[in-house]
GROMACS .gro file of C-alpha atoms in nm:
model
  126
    1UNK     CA    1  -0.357  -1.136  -2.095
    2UNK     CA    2  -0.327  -0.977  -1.738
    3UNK     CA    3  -0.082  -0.724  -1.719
    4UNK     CA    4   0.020  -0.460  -1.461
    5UNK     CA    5   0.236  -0.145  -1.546
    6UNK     CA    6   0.380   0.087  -1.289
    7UNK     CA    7   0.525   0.429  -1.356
    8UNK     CA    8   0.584   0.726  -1.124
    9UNK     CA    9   0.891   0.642  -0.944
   10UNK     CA   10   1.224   0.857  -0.969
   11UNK     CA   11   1.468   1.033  -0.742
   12UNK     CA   12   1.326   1.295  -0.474
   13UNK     CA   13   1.495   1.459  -0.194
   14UNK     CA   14   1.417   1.368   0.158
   15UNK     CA   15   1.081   1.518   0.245
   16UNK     CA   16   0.979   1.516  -0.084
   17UNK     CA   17   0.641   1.343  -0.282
   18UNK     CA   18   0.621   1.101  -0.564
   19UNK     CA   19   0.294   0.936  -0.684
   20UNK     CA   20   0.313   0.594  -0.837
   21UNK     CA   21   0.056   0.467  -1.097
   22UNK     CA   22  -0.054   0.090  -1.135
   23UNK     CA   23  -0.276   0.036  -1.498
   24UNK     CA   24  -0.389  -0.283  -1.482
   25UNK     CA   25  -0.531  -0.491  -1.835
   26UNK     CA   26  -0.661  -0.849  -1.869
   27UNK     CA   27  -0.886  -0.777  -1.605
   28UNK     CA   28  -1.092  -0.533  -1.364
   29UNK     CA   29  -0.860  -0.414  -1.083
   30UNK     CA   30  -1.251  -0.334  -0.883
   31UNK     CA   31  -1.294  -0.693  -0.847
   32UNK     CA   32  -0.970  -0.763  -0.707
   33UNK     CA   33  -0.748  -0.727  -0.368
   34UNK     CA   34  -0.424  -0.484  -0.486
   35UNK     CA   35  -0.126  -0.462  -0.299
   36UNK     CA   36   0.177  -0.212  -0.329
   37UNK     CA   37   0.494  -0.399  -0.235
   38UNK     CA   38   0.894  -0.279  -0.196
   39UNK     CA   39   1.193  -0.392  -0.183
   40UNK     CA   40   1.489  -0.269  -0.109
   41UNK     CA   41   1.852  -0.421  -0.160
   42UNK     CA   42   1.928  -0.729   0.023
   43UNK     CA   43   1.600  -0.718   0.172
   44UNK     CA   44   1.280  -0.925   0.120
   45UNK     CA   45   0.969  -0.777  -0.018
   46UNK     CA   46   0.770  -0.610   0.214
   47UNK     CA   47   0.370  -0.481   0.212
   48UNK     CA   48   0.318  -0.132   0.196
   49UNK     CA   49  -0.037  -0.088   0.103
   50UNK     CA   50  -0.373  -0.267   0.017
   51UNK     CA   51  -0.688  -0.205  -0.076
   52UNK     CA   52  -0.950  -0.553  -0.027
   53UNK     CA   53  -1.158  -0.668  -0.305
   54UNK     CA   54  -1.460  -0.712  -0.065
   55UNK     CA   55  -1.530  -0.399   0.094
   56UNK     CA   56  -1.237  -0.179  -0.033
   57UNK     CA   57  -1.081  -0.154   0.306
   58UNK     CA   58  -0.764   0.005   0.325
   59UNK     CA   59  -0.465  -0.074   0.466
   60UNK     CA   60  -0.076   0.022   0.504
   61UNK     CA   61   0.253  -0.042   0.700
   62UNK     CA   62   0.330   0.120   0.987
   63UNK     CA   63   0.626   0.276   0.865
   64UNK     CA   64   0.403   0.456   0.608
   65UNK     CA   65   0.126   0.521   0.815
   66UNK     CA   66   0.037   0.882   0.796
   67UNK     CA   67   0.264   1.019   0.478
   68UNK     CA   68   0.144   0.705   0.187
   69UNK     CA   69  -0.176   0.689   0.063
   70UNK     CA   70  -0.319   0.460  -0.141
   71UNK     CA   71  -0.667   0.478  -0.382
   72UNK     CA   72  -0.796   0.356  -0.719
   73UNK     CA   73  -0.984   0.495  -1.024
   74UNK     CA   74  -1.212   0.215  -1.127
   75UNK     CA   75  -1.283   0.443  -1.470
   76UNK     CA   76  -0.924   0.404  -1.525
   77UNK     CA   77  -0.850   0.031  -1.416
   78UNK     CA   78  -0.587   0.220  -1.231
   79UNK     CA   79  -0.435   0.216  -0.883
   80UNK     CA   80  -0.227   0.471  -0.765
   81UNK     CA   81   0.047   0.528  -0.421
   82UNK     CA   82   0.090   0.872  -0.311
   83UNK     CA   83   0.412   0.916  -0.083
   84UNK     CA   84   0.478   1.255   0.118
   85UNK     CA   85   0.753   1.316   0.308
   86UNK     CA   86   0.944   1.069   0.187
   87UNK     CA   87   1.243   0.925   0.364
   88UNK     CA   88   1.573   0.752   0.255
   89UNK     CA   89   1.484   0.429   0.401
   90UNK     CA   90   1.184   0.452   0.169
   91UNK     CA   91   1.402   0.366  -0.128
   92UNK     CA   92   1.322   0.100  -0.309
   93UNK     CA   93   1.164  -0.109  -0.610
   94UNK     CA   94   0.759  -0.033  -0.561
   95UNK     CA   95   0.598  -0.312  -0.723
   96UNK     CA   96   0.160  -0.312  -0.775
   97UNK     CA   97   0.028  -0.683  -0.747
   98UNK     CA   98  -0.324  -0.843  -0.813
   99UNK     CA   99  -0.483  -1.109  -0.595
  100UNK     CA  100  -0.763  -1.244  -0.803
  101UNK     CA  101  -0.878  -1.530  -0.612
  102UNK     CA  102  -1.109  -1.325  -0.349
  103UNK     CA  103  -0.897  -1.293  -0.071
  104UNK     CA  104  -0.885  -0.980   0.222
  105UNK     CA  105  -0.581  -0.777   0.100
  106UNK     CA  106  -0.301  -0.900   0.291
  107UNK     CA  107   0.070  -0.722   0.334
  108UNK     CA  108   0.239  -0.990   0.546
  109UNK     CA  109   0.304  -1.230   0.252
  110UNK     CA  110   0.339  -1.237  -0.096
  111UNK     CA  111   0.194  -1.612  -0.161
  112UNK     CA  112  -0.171  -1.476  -0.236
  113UNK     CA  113  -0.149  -1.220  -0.527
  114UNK     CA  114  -0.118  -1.403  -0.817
  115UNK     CA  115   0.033  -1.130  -1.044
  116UNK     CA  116   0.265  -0.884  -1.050
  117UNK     CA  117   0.382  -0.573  -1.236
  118UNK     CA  118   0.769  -0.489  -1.331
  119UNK     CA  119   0.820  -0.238  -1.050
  120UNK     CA  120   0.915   0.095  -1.040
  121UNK     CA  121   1.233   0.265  -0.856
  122UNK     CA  122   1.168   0.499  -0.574
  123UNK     CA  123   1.492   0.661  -0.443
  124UNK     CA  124   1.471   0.889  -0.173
  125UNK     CA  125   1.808   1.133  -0.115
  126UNK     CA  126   1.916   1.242   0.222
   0.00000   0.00000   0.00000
């Protein structure tokens, strides 16, 4: 059974680092695009991070550019989001998701990852 599991969020202050975690089972997370998606309140989900399948290009949001980075532990079957200087417009649900049909990572829609993990909160204080 595929499964992904986030942990790591909580409440920081403004400026302020959280790492998120993504433990994948059911399947190897190597062999697969991963995305990190948010979404805030009354707003649709929106990329934040990917890492492709095919040559582990990565890639992130502009508004994340610079403070998020994203890498994986293949050992582990993990994924993980570090976030630095957080902001309060960073707040949100962080949610890791699996596309395990071959595709590039993509952040500008949801349709291609085929599974999804529970999602973690991320608030950010001002």
């Amino acid at each position: 059974q595929v499964q992904l599991v986030e942990s790591g969020g909580g409440l920081v202050q403004s400026g302020g680092s959280l790492r998120l975690s993504c433990a994948a089972s059911g399947f190897t997370l190597d062999y697969n695009s991963i995305g990190w998606f948010r979404q805030a309140p009354g707003k649709e989900r929106e990329g934040v991070s990917c890492i492709s399948s095919s040559d582990n290009s990565r890639y992130y949001a502009d508004s994340v550019k610079g403070r998020f980075t994203m890498s994986k532990d293949n050992a582990k079957n993990m994924v993980f989001l570090q976030m630095n200087s957080l902001k309060p417009e960073d707040t949100a649900v962080y949610y890791c998701a699996a596309d395990v049909r071959g595709h590039k990572c993509n952040l500008a829609t949801v349709r291609p990852y085929d599974y999804w993990g529970q999602g973690t909160q991320v608030t950010v204080s001002s």
